[in-house]
mmCIF file of C-alpha atoms and ligand atoms in Angstrom:
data_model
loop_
_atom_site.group_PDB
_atom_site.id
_atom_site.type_symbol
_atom_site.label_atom_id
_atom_site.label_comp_id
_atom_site.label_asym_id
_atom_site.label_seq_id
_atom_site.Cartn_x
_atom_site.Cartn_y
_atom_site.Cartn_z
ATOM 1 C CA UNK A 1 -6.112 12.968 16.704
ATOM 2 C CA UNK A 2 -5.874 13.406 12.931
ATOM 3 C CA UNK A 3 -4.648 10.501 10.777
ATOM 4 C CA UNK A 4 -1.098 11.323 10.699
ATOM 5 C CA UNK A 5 -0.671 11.022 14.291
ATOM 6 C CA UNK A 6 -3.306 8.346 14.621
ATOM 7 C CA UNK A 7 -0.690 6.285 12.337
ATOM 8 C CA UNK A 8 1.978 7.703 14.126
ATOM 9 C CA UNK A 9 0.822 6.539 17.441
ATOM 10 C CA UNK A 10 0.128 3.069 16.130
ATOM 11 C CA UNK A 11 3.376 2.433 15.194
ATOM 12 C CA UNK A 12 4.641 3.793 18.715
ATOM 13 C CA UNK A 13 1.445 1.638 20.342
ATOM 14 C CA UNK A 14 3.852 -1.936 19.658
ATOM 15 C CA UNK A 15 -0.109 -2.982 18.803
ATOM 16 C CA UNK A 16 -0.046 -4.364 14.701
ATOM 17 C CA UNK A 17 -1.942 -1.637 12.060
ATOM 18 C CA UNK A 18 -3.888 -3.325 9.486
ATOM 19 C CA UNK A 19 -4.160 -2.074 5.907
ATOM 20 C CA UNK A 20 -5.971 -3.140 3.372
ATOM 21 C CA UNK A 21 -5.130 -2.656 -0.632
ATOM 22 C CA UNK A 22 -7.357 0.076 -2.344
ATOM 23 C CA UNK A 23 -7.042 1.262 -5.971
ATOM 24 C CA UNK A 24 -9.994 3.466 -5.955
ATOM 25 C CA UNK A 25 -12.181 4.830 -2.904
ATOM 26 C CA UNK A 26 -14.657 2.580 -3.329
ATOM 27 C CA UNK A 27 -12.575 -0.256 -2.364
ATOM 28 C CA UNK A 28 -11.018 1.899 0.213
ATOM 29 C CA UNK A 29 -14.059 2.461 1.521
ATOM 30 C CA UNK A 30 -15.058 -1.171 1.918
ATOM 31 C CA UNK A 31 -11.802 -2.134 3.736
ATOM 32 C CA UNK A 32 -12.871 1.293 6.337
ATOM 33 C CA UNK A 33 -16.406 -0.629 6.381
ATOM 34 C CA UNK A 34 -14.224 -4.462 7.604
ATOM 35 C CA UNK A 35 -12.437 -2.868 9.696
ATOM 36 C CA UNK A 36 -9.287 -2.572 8.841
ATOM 37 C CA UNK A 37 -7.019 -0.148 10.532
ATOM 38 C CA UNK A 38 -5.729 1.834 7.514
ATOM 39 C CA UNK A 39 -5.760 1.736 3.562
ATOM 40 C CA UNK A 40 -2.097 0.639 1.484
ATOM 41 C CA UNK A 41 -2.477 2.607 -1.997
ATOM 42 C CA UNK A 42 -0.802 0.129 -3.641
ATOM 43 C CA UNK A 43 0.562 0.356 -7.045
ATOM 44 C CA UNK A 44 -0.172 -3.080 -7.932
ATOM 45 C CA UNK A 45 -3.323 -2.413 -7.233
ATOM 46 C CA UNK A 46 -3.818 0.983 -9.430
ATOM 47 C CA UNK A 47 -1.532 -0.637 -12.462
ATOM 48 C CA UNK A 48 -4.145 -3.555 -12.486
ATOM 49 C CA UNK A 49 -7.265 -1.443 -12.462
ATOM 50 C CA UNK A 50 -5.717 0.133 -15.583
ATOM 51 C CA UNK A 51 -4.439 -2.931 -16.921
ATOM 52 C CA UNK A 52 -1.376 -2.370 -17.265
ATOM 53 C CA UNK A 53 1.665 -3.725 -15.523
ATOM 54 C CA UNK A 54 2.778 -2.566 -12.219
ATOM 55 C CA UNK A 55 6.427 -1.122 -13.755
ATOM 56 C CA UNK A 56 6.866 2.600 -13.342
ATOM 57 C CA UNK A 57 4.139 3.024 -16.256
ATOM 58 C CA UNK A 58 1.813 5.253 -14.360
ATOM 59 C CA UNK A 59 2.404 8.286 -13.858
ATOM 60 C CA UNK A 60 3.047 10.561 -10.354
ATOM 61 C CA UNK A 61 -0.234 12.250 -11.547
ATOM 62 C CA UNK A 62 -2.661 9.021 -11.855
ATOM 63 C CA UNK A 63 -1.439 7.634 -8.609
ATOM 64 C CA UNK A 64 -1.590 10.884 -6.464
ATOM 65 C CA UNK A 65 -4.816 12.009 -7.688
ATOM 66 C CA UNK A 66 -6.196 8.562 -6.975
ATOM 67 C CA UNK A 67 -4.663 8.748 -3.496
ATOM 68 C CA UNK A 68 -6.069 12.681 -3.095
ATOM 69 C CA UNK A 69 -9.867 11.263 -4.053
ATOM 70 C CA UNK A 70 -9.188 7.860 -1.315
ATOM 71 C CA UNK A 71 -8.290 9.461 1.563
ATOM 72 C CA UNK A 72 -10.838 12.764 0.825
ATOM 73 C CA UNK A 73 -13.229 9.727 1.363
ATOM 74 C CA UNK A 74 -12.306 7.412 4.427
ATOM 75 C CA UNK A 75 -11.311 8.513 7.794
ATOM 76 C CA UNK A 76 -8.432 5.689 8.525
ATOM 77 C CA UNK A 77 -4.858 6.509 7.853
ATOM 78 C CA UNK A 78 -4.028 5.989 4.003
ATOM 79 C CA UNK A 79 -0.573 4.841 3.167
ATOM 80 C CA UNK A 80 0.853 5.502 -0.218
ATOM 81 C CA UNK A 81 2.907 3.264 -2.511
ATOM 82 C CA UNK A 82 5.267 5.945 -4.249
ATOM 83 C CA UNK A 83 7.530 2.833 -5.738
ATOM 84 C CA UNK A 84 10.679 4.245 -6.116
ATOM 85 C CA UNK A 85 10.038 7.856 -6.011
ATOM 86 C CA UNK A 86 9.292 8.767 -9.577
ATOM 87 C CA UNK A 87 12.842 9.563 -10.108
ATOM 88 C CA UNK A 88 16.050 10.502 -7.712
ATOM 89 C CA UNK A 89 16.001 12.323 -4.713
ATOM 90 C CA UNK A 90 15.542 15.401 -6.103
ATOM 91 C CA UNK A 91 12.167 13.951 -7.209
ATOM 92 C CA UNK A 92 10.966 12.605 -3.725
ATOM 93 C CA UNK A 93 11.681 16.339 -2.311
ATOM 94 C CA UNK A 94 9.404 17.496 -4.863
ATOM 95 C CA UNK A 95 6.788 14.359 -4.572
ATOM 96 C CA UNK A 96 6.483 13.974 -0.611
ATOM 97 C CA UNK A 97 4.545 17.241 0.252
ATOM 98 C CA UNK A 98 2.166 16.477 -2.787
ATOM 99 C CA UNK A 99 1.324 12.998 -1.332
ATOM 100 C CA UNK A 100 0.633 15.307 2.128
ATOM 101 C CA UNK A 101 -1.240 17.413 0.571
ATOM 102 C CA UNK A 102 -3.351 14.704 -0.807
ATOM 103 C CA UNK A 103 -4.134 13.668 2.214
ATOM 104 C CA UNK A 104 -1.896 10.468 2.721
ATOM 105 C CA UNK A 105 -0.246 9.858 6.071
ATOM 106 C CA UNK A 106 2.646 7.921 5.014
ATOM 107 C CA UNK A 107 4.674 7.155 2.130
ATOM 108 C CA UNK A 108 6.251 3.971 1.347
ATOM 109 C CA UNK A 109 9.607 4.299 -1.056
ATOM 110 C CA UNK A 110 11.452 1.328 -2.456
ATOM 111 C CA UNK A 111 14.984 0.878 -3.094
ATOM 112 C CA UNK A 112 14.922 -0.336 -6.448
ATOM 113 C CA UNK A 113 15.485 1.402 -9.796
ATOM 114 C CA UNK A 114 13.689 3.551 -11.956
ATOM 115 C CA UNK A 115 11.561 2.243 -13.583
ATOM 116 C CA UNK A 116 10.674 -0.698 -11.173
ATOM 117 C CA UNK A 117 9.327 -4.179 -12.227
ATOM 118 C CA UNK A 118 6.783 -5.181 -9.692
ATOM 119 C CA UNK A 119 8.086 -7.807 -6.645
ATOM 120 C CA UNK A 120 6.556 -10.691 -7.254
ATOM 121 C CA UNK A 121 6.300 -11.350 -11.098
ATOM 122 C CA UNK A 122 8.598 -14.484 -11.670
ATOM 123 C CA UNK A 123 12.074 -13.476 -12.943
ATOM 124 C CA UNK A 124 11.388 -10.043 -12.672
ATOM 125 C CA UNK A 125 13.956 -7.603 -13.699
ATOM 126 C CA UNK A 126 14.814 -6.438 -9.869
ATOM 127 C CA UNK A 127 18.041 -4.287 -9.515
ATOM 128 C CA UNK A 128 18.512 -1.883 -6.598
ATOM 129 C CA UNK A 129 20.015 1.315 -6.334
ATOM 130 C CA UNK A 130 23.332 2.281 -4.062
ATOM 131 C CA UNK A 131 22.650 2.359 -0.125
ATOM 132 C CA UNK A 132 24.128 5.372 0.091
ATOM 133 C CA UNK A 133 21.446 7.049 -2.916
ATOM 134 C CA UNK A 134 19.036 5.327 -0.972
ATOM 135 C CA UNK A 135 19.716 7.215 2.370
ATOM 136 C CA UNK A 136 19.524 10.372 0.710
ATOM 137 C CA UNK A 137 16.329 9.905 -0.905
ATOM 138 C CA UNK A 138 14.756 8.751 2.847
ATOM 139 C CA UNK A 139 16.861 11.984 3.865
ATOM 140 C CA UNK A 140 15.149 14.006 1.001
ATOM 141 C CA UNK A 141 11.757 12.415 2.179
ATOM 142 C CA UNK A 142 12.290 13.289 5.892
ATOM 143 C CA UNK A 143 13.303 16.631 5.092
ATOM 144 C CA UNK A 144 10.420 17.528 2.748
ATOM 145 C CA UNK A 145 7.260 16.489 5.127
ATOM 146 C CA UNK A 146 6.055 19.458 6.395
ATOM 147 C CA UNK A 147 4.309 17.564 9.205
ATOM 148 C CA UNK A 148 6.842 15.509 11.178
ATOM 149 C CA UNK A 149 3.981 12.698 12.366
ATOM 150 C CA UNK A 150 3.858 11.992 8.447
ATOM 151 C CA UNK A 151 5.393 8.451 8.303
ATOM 152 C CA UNK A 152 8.448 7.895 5.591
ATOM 153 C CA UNK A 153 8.719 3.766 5.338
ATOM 154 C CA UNK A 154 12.128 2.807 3.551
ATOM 155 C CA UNK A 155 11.392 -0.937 1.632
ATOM 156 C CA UNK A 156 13.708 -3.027 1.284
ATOM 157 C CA UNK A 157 13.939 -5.358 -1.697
ATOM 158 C CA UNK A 158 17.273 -6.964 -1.072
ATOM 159 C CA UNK A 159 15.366 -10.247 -0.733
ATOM 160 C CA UNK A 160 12.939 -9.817 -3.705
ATOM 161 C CA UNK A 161 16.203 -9.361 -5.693
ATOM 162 C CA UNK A 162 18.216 -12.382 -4.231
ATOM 163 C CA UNK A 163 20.582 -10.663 -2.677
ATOM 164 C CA UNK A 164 20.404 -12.545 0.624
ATOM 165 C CA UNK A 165 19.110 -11.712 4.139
ATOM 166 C CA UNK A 166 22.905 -9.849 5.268
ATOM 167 C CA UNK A 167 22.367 -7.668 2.512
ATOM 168 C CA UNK A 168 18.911 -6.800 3.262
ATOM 169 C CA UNK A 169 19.911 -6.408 6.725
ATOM 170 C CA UNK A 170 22.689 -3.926 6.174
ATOM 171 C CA UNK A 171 20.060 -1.910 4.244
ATOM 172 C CA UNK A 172 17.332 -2.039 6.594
ATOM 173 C CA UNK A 173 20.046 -0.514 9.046
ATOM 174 C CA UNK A 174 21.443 2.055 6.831
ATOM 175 C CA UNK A 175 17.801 3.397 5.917
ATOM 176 C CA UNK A 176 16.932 3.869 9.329
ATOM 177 C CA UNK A 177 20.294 5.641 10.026
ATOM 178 C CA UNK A 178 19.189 8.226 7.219
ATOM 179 C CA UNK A 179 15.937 8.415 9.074
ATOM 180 C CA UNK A 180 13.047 6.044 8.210
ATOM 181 C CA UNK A 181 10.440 5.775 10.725
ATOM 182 C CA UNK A 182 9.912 1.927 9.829
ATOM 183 C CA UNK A 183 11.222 -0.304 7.442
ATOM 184 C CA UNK A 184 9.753 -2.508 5.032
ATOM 185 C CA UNK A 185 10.792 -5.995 3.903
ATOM 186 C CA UNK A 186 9.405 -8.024 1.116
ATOM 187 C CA UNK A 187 9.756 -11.589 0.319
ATOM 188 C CA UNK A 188 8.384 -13.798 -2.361
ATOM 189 C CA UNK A 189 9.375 -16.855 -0.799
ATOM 190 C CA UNK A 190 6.347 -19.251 -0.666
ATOM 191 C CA UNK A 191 6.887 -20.067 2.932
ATOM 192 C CA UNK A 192 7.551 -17.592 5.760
ATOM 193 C CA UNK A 193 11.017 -18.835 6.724
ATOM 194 C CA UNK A 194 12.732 -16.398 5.006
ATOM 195 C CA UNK A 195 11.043 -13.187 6.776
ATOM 196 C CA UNK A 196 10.876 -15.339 9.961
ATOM 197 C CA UNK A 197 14.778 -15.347 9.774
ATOM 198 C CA UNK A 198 15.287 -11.393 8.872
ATOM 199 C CA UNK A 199 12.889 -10.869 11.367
ATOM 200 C CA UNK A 200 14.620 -12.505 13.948
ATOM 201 C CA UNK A 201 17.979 -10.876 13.398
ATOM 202 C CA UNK A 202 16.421 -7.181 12.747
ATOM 203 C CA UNK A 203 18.033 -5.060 15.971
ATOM 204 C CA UNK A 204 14.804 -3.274 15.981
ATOM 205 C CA UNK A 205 15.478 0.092 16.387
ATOM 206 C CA UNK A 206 12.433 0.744 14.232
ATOM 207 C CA UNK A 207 9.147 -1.044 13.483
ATOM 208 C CA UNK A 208 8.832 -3.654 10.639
ATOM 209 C CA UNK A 209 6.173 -4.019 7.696
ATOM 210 C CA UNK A 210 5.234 -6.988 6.377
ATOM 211 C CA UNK A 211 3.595 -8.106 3.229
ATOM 212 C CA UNK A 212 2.610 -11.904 3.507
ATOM 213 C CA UNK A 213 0.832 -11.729 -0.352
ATOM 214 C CA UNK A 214 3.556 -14.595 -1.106
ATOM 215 C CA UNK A 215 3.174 -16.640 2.253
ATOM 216 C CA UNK A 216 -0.340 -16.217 3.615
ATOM 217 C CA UNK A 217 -0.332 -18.767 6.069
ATOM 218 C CA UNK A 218 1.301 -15.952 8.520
ATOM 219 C CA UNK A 219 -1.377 -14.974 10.406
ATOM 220 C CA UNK A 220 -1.780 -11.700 12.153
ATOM 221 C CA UNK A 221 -1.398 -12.860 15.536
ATOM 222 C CA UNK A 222 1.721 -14.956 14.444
ATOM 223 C CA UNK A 223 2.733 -11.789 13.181
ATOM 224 C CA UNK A 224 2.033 -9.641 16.241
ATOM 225 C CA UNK A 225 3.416 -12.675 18.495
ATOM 226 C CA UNK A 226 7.268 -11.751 16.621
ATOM 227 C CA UNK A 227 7.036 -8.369 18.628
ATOM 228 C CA UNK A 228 9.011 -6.574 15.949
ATOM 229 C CA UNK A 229 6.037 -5.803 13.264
ATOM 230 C CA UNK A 230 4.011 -2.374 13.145
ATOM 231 C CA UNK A 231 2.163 -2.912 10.244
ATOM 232 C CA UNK A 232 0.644 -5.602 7.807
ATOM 233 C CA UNK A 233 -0.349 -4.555 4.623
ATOM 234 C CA UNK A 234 -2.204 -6.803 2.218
ATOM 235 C CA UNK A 235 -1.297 -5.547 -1.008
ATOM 236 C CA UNK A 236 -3.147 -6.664 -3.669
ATOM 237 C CA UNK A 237 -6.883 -8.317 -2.061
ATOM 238 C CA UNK A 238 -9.168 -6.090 -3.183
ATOM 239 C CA UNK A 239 -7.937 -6.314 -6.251
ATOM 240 C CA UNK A 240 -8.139 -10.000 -7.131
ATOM 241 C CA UNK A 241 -11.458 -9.840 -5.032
ATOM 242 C CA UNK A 242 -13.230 -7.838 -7.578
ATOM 243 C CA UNK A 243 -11.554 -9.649 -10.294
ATOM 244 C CA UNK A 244 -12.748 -12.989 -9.012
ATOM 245 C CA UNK A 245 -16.468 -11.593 -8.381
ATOM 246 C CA UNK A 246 -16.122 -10.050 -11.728
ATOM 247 C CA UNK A 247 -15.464 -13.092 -13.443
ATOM 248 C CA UNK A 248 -17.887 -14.836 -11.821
ATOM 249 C CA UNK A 249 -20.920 -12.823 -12.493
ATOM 250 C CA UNK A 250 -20.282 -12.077 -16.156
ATOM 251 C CA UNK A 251 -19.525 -15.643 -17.179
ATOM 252 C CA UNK A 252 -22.726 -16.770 -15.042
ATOM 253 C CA UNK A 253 -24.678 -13.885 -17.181
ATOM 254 C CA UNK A 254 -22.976 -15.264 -20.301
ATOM 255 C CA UNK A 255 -24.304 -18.898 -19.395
ATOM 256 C CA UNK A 256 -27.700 -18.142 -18.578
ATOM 257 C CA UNK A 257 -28.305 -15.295 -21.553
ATOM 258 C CA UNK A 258 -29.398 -12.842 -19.245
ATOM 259 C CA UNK A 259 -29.182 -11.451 -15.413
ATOM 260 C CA UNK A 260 -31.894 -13.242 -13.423
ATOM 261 C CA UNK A 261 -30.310 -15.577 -11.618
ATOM 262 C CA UNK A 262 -27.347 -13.203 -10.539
ATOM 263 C CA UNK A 263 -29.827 -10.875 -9.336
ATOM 264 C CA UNK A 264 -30.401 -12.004 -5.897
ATOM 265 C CA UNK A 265 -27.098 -12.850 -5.276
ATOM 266 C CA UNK A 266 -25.630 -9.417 -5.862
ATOM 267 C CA UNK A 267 -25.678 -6.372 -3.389
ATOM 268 C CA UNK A 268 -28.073 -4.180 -4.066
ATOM 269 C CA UNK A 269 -28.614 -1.283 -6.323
ATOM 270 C CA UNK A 270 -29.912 0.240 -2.939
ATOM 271 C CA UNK A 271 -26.600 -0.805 -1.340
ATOM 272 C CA UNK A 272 -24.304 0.621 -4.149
ATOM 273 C CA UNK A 273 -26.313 4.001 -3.974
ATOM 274 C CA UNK A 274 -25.746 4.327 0.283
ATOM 275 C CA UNK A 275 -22.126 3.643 -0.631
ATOM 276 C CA UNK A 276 -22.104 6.561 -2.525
ATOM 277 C CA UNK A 277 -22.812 8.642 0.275
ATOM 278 C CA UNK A 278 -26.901 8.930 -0.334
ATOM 279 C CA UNK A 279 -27.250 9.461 3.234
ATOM 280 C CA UNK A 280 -24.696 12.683 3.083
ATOM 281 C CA UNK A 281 -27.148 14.211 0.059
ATOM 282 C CA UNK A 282 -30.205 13.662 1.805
ATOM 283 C CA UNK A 283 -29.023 15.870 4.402
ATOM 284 C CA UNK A 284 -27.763 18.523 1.728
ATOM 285 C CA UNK A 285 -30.770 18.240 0.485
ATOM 286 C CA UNK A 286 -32.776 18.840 2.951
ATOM 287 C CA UNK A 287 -30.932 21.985 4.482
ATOM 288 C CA UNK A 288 -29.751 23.350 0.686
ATOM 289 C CA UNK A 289 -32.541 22.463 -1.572
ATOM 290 C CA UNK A 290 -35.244 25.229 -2.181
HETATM 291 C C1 SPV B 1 1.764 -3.019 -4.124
HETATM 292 O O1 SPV B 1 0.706 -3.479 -3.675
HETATM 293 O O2 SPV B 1 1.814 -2.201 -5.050
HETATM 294 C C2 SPV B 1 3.033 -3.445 -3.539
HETATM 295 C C3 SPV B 1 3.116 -4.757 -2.883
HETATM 296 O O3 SPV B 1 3.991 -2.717 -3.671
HETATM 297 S S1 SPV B 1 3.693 -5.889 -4.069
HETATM 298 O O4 SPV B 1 2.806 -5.817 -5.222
HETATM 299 O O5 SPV B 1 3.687 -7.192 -3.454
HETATM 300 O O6 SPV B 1 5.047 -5.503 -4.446
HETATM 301 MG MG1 MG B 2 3.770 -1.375 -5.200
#
């Protein structure tokens, strides 16, 4: 099975797909090494390594090469945040097969407009585009894949912009009528009751994807006991991981004028040069090298 279809199948399995936040392949490589089902190439993520704000301020080119060098280096499924499409549908024609060509799996494509403000800054500026543009960029998505197992995920941000769970309902519904394999729905409510409640009146036709950043204390199994949910995407933990660890280390180096009690408590250099792939060019080496 290659990676579209092993994504593919997941979402057909009923069984909940895991992925992890990258913004480089490092980080992707580490959520491969946890275990985590797949890798979400978030745009948070990617806007934050460069900080700068996550707000249509990258371009298509930084985020698809990024997503070309992360999946050219894990094996799991990578799913790719394409915001809103870089444009209209004429755009997501033109950006879809690129993304497949880079190696991604799936796309996810929110229904805001260009350019987005990220979900969950407070009082964002969050205004959505017309259902009926919507459908035809998910119609403009569908048609462009050149391999039909290549997942197209419609998000919905009817709740990140207040605009109530009928709303967000009737969109979920019309995206999958123009052909989205699952649907997306984001919340930044601090509690789960809100996605608990669109959840529970989804028909279902297709799978759900959640995005508990806002309400953690949803648990996978919760989230697997709702019966509607294919995937679970963390979107922003390896992020905020290495920012934390960052922190940490060069304030403790600041502190003690110098690196000898952070030493020990850091990987390796060994470590960081087998996650390079050291193991890969030893073998090269050994066959190539005369
Ligand atoms: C991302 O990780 O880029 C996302 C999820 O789109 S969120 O930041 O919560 O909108
Ligand atoms: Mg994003």
């Amino acid at each position: 099975m290659n990676k579209n279809q092993a994504l593919r199948a997941a979402l057909e399995s009923g069984k909940l797909f895991t992925a992890m936040a990258a913004h480089n392949p490092l980080a992707a490589k580490l959520a491969q090494e946890a275990g985590f089902d797949g890798v979400w190439g978030s745009g948070f993520e990617l806007s934050a390594s460069y900080a700068v704000p996550d707000a249509s301020i990258l371009s298509m080119g930084t985020h698809l090469e990024m997503m070309r060098a992360i999946a050219s280096t894990v094996s799991v499924p990578l799913i790719a945040d394409i915001d809103t499409g870089f444009g209209n549908a004429v755009n997501v024609h033109y950006v879809v097969p690129q993304y497949e060509a880079a190696g991604a799996s799936a796309i996810v494509i929110e229904d805001k407009t260009f350019p987005k403000d990220t979900s969950l800054r407070t009082e964002g500026r969050q205004e959505l585009v017309r259902i009926e543009e919507f459908q035809g960029k998910i119609a403009a998505a569908t048609d462009a894949r050149r391999d039909k197992d290549f997942v197209v995920i419609a998000r919905v941000e009817a709740l990140i912009a207040g605009q109530g769970q009928d709303e967000a309902i009737r969109r979920g519904i019309a995206y999958t009528e123009a052909g989205a394999d699952a649907i997306l729905i984001h919340s930044k409510q601090k509690t789960p009751d809100e996605i608990l409640a669109f959840v529970r009146a989804w028909p279902g036709r297709v799978p759900l994807v959640l995005v508990p950043t806002a309400y953690p204390q949803l648990t996978e199994s919760d989230i697997a006991a709702l019966g509607k949910v294919g995937v679970v995407i963390y979107g922003n933990h390896a992020i905020r991981a290495a920012v934390g660890a960052m922190r940490q280390v060069f304030a403790q180096i600041r502190r003690d004028g110098g690196i000898k009690t952070v030493d020990g408590q850091l990987p390796s250099v060994k470590d960081i040069i087998e996650l390079q792939g050291d193991n890969a060019m030893r073998a090269i080496e050994t066959t190539y090298l005369r």
